[in-house]
Amino acid sequence: MSAVEGLTQDAFLGGRLAIRQPERGYRAGIDPVLLAAAVPAAAGQSVLELGCGVGVASLCLGARVPGLALTGVELQPAYADLARENARANGIALDIVTADLAALPASLRGRGFDHVIANPPYHLRECGSAAPDPGRETALGEATPLALWIETAARRLAPGGWLTLIQRAERLPAVLGAMDTRLGSVELLPLTARLGRPAKLVLLRARKGGKGAFRLHSPLILHEGSRHERDGDSYVPAISDVLRRGAALSWPG
């Protein structure tokens, strides 16, 4: 993918961020916003996003926590260019490296980060049909195994650093199976659309060198009510604060 023909400009965090992204192809929704909100980052720390797309997760994190050293890796040159443009337009410093996470340049292989974040492709490509748009297919269809995402994250984390990712619940066995003894203190936060619904997404965080017990938290409910009954925003207040005001997502104690 060398160019993007049609673009839209979309508001995130209640208009704090204006993001240009493809009109067709992979379009960022709430998942990268939730990912950014779940990262326990503090000013002065370094963050590496694997597969950053047009930069939504990193820029949402940078808007919430000023003073971060943000770096994104993106395979597709056109998306990487949009991420650079979005960072400039929103006044947030974000270094974008166009590279395959399976072959990171030496400038990244020699660094350790306080945080690594990722929103890996959700779908096994041997299951289902490929998306007709190449950019969307690359973003959503797994070409690089989840195990390599986890391995790359573990290598790039500094001792004591945090991995935070969002993934479909059905892929959770692959995520957990890819973890080794370098990553501990694993916590899972299932995300469910409404009360009584099964969780379709999970947030996961793990610490390099962590020794804490595995923790499976109660599901975080995104919408009010047990079913969709009206048009408009039905997010519970805590999620609305994340999506509209850039608040942090609080992990259960």
Short mmCIF file of C-alpha atoms in Angstrom, two decimals:
data_model
loop_
_atom_site.label_atom_id
_atom_site.label_comp_id
_atom_site.label_asym_id
_atom_site.label_seq_id
_atom_site.Cartn_x
_atom_site.Cartn_y
_atom_site.Cartn_z
CA MET A 1 0.00 0.00 0.00
CA SER A 2 1.78 3.11 -1.19
CA ALA A 3 -0.97 5.72 -1.05
CA VAL A 4 -4.38 6.37 0.43
CA GLU A 5 -6.91 7.72 -2.05
CA GLY A 6 -9.73 8.94 0.19
CA LEU A 7 -9.38 10.32 3.71
CA THR A 8 -11.69 11.46 6.45
CA GLN A 9 -10.91 13.61 9.47
CA ASP A 10 -12.41 12.21 12.64
CA ALA A 11 -12.64 13.55 16.17
CA PHE A 12 -11.36 11.52 19.11
CA LEU A 13 -11.46 12.29 22.84
CA GLY A 14 -14.39 14.65 22.42
CA GLY A 15 -12.61 16.66 19.74
CA ARG A 16 -9.23 17.00 21.48
CA LEU A 17 -7.70 15.01 18.63
CA ALA A 18 -8.41 15.37 14.91
CA ILE A 19 -7.29 12.21 13.13
CA ARG A 20 -7.00 11.72 9.39
CA GLN A 21 -7.55 8.13 8.34
CA PRO A 22 -8.58 6.18 5.24
CA GLU A 23 -12.18 6.49 4.16
CA ARG A 24 -11.95 2.86 3.12
CA GLY A 25 -9.71 0.26 4.68
CA TYR A 26 -8.83 -0.03 8.35
CA ARG A 27 -10.48 2.70 10.40
CA ALA A 28 -9.74 3.20 14.07
CA GLY A 29 -12.70 3.02 16.42
CA ILE A 30 -12.88 2.80 20.20
CA ASP A 31 -10.43 -0.10 20.60
CA PRO A 32 -7.21 1.97 20.37
CA VAL A 33 -8.76 4.60 22.66
CA LEU A 34 -9.49 1.96 25.30
CA LEU A 35 -5.99 0.56 24.84
CA ALA A 36 -4.41 3.97 25.44
CA ALA A 37 -6.58 4.57 28.49
CA ALA A 38 -5.45 1.27 30.03
CA VAL A 39 -1.71 2.04 29.94
CA PRO A 40 -0.27 2.94 33.38
CA ALA A 41 2.20 5.48 31.95
CA ALA A 42 3.69 8.51 33.69
CA ALA A 43 5.42 11.62 32.38
CA GLY A 44 9.03 11.01 31.43
CA GLN A 45 8.51 7.36 30.49
CA SER A 46 9.03 5.79 27.06
CA VAL A 47 6.32 3.99 25.08
CA LEU A 48 6.60 1.78 21.99
CA GLU A 49 3.47 0.95 20.00
CA LEU A 50 3.70 -2.07 17.72
CA GLY A 51 1.49 -1.73 14.64
CA CYS A 52 0.47 1.86 15.31
CA GLY A 53 -1.64 2.42 12.17
CA VAL A 54 -2.47 6.11 11.84
CA GLY A 55 -1.36 6.73 15.42
CA VAL A 56 -4.65 6.83 17.35
CA ALA A 57 -3.59 4.85 20.45
CA SER A 58 -0.25 6.62 20.85
CA LEU A 59 -1.78 10.05 20.31
CA CYS A 60 -4.61 9.37 22.77
CA LEU A 61 -2.02 8.30 25.32
CA GLY A 62 0.10 11.38 24.59
CA ALA A 63 -2.93 13.63 25.02
CA ARG A 64 -3.66 12.10 28.44
CA VAL A 65 -0.07 11.95 29.70
CA PRO A 66 2.11 14.83 28.50
CA GLY A 67 5.86 14.34 28.55
CA LEU A 68 6.01 10.78 27.20
CA ALA A 69 8.64 9.67 24.69
CA LEU A 70 6.35 8.02 22.11
CA THR A 71 7.52 5.71 19.31
CA GLY A 72 5.33 3.83 16.86
CA VAL A 73 6.18 1.02 14.44
CA GLU A 74 3.99 0.61 11.35
CA LEU A 75 4.46 -1.78 8.44
CA GLN A 76 2.37 0.06 5.85
CA PRO A 77 4.10 3.23 4.56
CA ALA A 78 0.86 5.10 3.83
CA TYR A 79 -0.45 4.52 7.35
CA ALA A 80 2.93 5.48 8.79
CA ASP A 81 2.83 8.75 6.83
CA LEU A 82 -0.66 9.46 8.16
CA ALA A 83 0.54 8.78 11.72
CA ARG A 84 3.33 11.35 11.25
CA GLU A 85 0.85 13.85 9.82
CA ASN A 86 -1.61 13.27 12.66
CA ALA A 87 1.11 13.73 15.26
CA ARG A 88 2.18 17.05 13.71
CA ALA A 89 -1.40 18.27 13.33
CA ASN A 90 -2.22 17.53 16.97
CA GLY A 91 1.03 18.88 18.39
CA ILE A 92 2.14 15.61 19.99
CA ALA A 93 5.69 14.32 19.53
CA LEU A 94 5.52 10.81 18.07
CA ASP A 95 8.44 9.14 16.31
CA ILE A 96 7.19 6.77 13.60
CA VAL A 97 9.38 3.97 12.28
CA THR A 98 8.23 2.26 9.09
CA ALA A 99 9.24 -1.35 9.62
CA ASP A 100 8.09 -4.92 10.03
CA LEU A 101 8.02 -5.84 13.70
CA ALA A 102 9.66 -9.12 12.67
CA ALA A 103 12.70 -7.15 11.45
CA LEU A 104 13.02 -4.03 13.57
CA PRO A 105 15.89 -1.68 12.71
CA ALA A 106 18.97 -1.62 14.93
CA SER A 107 17.91 1.77 16.33
CA LEU A 108 14.96 0.04 18.04
CA ARG A 109 16.57 -3.31 18.80
CA GLY A 110 19.04 -1.56 21.05
CA ARG A 111 16.43 0.23 23.15
CA GLY A 112 14.35 -0.72 26.15
CA PHE A 113 10.94 0.88 26.77
CA ASP A 114 8.92 1.44 29.92
CA HIS A 115 5.78 0.42 28.05
CA VAL A 116 4.96 -1.55 24.93
CA ILE A 117 1.39 -1.35 23.65
CA ALA A 118 -0.32 -3.17 20.80
CA ASN A 119 -3.65 -3.76 19.10
CA PRO A 120 -2.64 -6.83 17.04
CA PRO A 121 -4.72 -8.11 14.09
CA TYR A 122 -7.83 -9.82 15.41
CA HIS A 123 -8.46 -12.53 12.84
CA LEU A 124 -6.66 -15.73 11.95
CA ARG A 125 -6.34 -15.52 8.20
CA GLU A 126 -7.03 -19.22 7.71
CA CYS A 127 -10.46 -18.46 9.22
CA GLY A 128 -12.84 -16.37 7.11
CA SER A 129 -12.30 -14.33 3.98
CA ALA A 130 -9.70 -11.65 3.39
CA ALA A 131 -10.84 -8.02 3.35
CA PRO A 132 -10.93 -6.55 -0.19
CA ASP A 133 -8.97 -3.45 0.87
CA PRO A 134 -5.24 -4.24 1.30
CA GLY A 135 -4.78 -1.81 4.18
CA ARG A 136 -7.72 -3.22 6.11
CA GLU A 137 -6.59 -6.78 5.42
CA THR A 138 -3.09 -6.09 6.74
CA ALA A 139 -4.48 -4.42 9.86
CA LEU A 140 -7.11 -7.05 10.67
CA GLY A 141 -5.82 -10.30 9.16
CA GLU A 142 -2.96 -11.99 10.96
CA ALA A 143 0.16 -12.39 8.82
CA THR A 144 2.59 -12.05 11.74
CA PRO A 145 1.69 -14.61 14.43
CA LEU A 146 0.55 -13.32 17.80
CA ALA A 147 3.50 -15.16 19.34
CA LEU A 148 5.87 -12.85 17.45
CA TRP A 149 4.03 -9.75 18.70
CA ILE A 150 4.45 -10.99 22.27
CA GLU A 151 8.09 -11.98 21.69
CA THR A 152 8.93 -8.58 20.19
CA ALA A 153 7.20 -6.79 23.06
CA ALA A 154 9.06 -8.83 25.67
CA ARG A 155 12.40 -8.09 24.03
CA ARG A 156 11.76 -4.36 23.80
CA LEU A 157 10.53 -3.92 27.38
CA ALA A 158 12.98 -2.67 29.96
CA PRO A 159 13.09 -4.62 33.24
CA GLY A 160 9.92 -3.79 35.15
CA GLY A 161 8.25 -2.45 32.01
CA TRP A 162 4.61 -3.05 31.14
CA LEU A 163 3.00 -4.71 28.13
CA THR A 164 -0.58 -3.58 27.49
CA LEU A 165 -2.64 -4.95 24.62
CA ILE A 166 -6.21 -5.35 23.44
CA GLN A 167 -7.40 -8.44 21.62
CA ARG A 168 -10.49 -10.47 20.82
CA ALA A 169 -11.48 -12.86 23.59
CA GLU A 170 -11.37 -15.82 21.22
CA ARG A 171 -7.64 -15.19 20.64
CA LEU A 172 -6.83 -15.17 24.35
CA PRO A 173 -5.47 -18.75 24.37
CA ALA A 174 -2.93 -17.78 21.69
CA VAL A 175 -1.89 -14.67 23.63
CA LEU A 176 -1.41 -16.50 26.92
CA GLY A 177 0.27 -19.42 25.21
CA ALA A 178 2.85 -17.06 23.72
CA MET A 179 3.94 -15.69 27.07
CA ASP A 180 7.01 -17.01 28.82
CA THR A 181 8.68 -16.43 32.17
CA ARG A 182 9.90 -12.97 31.15
CA LEU A 183 6.35 -11.63 31.50
CA GLY A 184 4.53 -12.00 34.80
CA SER A 185 1.94 -10.28 37.00
CA VAL A 186 -0.54 -10.90 34.18
CA GLU A 187 -3.95 -9.24 34.50
CA LEU A 188 -6.96 -9.68 32.21
CA LEU A 189 -9.87 -7.27 32.00
CA PRO A 190 -12.70 -8.62 29.81
CA LEU A 191 -14.80 -6.02 27.97
CA THR A 192 -18.46 -6.71 27.40
CA ALA A 193 -20.93 -4.56 25.51
CA ARG A 194 -23.78 -4.94 27.99
CA LEU A 195 -24.74 -6.65 31.24
CA GLY A 196 -25.18 -10.36 30.67
CA ARG A 197 -23.39 -10.40 27.29
CA PRO A 198 -20.24 -12.46 26.71
CA ALA A 199 -16.96 -10.55 26.55
CA LYS A 200 -15.78 -10.05 22.97
CA LEU A 201 -12.60 -8.13 23.79
CA VAL A 202 -10.01 -8.34 26.54
CA LEU A 203 -7.40 -5.93 27.81
CA LEU A 204 -4.23 -7.57 29.04
CA ARG A 205 -1.28 -6.19 30.91
CA ALA A 206 1.85 -7.95 32.06
CA ARG A 207 5.12 -6.83 33.61
CA LYS A 208 8.61 -7.84 32.54
CA GLY A 209 10.03 -9.71 35.50
CA GLY A 210 6.72 -9.48 37.36
CA LYS A 211 6.11 -12.10 40.06
CA GLY A 212 2.48 -11.37 40.94
CA ALA A 213 -0.25 -13.98 40.65
CA PHE A 214 -2.40 -14.17 37.53
CA ARG A 215 -5.55 -12.05 37.93
CA LEU A 216 -8.80 -12.37 35.97
CA HIS A 217 -10.98 -9.36 36.73
CA SER A 218 -14.74 -9.07 36.48
CA PRO A 219 -15.89 -7.83 33.06
CA LEU A 220 -15.99 -4.11 32.39
CA ILE A 221 -19.39 -3.21 30.93
CA LEU A 222 -19.31 -0.60 28.18
CA HIS A 223 -22.99 0.30 27.69
CA GLU A 224 -25.90 0.96 30.01
CA GLY A 225 -28.87 -1.39 29.97
CA SER A 226 -29.19 -4.99 28.87
CA ARG A 227 -30.01 -4.12 25.25
CA HIS A 228 -29.85 -1.28 22.75
CA GLU A 229 -33.08 0.69 23.16
CA ARG A 230 -32.35 4.16 21.75
CA ASP A 231 -30.15 6.01 19.34
CA GLY A 232 -27.22 8.00 20.66
CA ASP A 233 -24.49 7.49 23.23
CA SER A 234 -25.29 4.81 25.80
CA TYR A 235 -21.83 4.34 27.32
CA VAL A 236 -21.59 3.99 31.08
CA PRO A 237 -20.09 7.12 32.69
CA ALA A 238 -16.60 5.69 33.21
CA ILE A 239 -16.32 4.64 29.56
CA SER A 240 -17.78 7.93 28.36
CA ASP A 241 -15.07 9.71 30.37
CA VAL A 242 -12.43 7.62 28.59
CA LEU A 243 -13.83 8.13 25.09
CA ARG A 244 -15.00 11.74 25.33
CA ARG A 245 -12.63 13.28 27.88
CA GLY A 246 -9.48 11.20 27.63
CA ALA A 247 -9.67 9.79 31.16
CA ALA A 248 -7.60 6.85 32.30
CA LEU A 249 -9.26 3.46 32.49
CA SER A 250 -8.99 2.25 36.08
CA TRP A 251 -8.00 -1.38 36.52
CA PRO A 252 -9.73 -3.06 39.48
CA GLY A 253 -7.66 -2.99 42.65
#
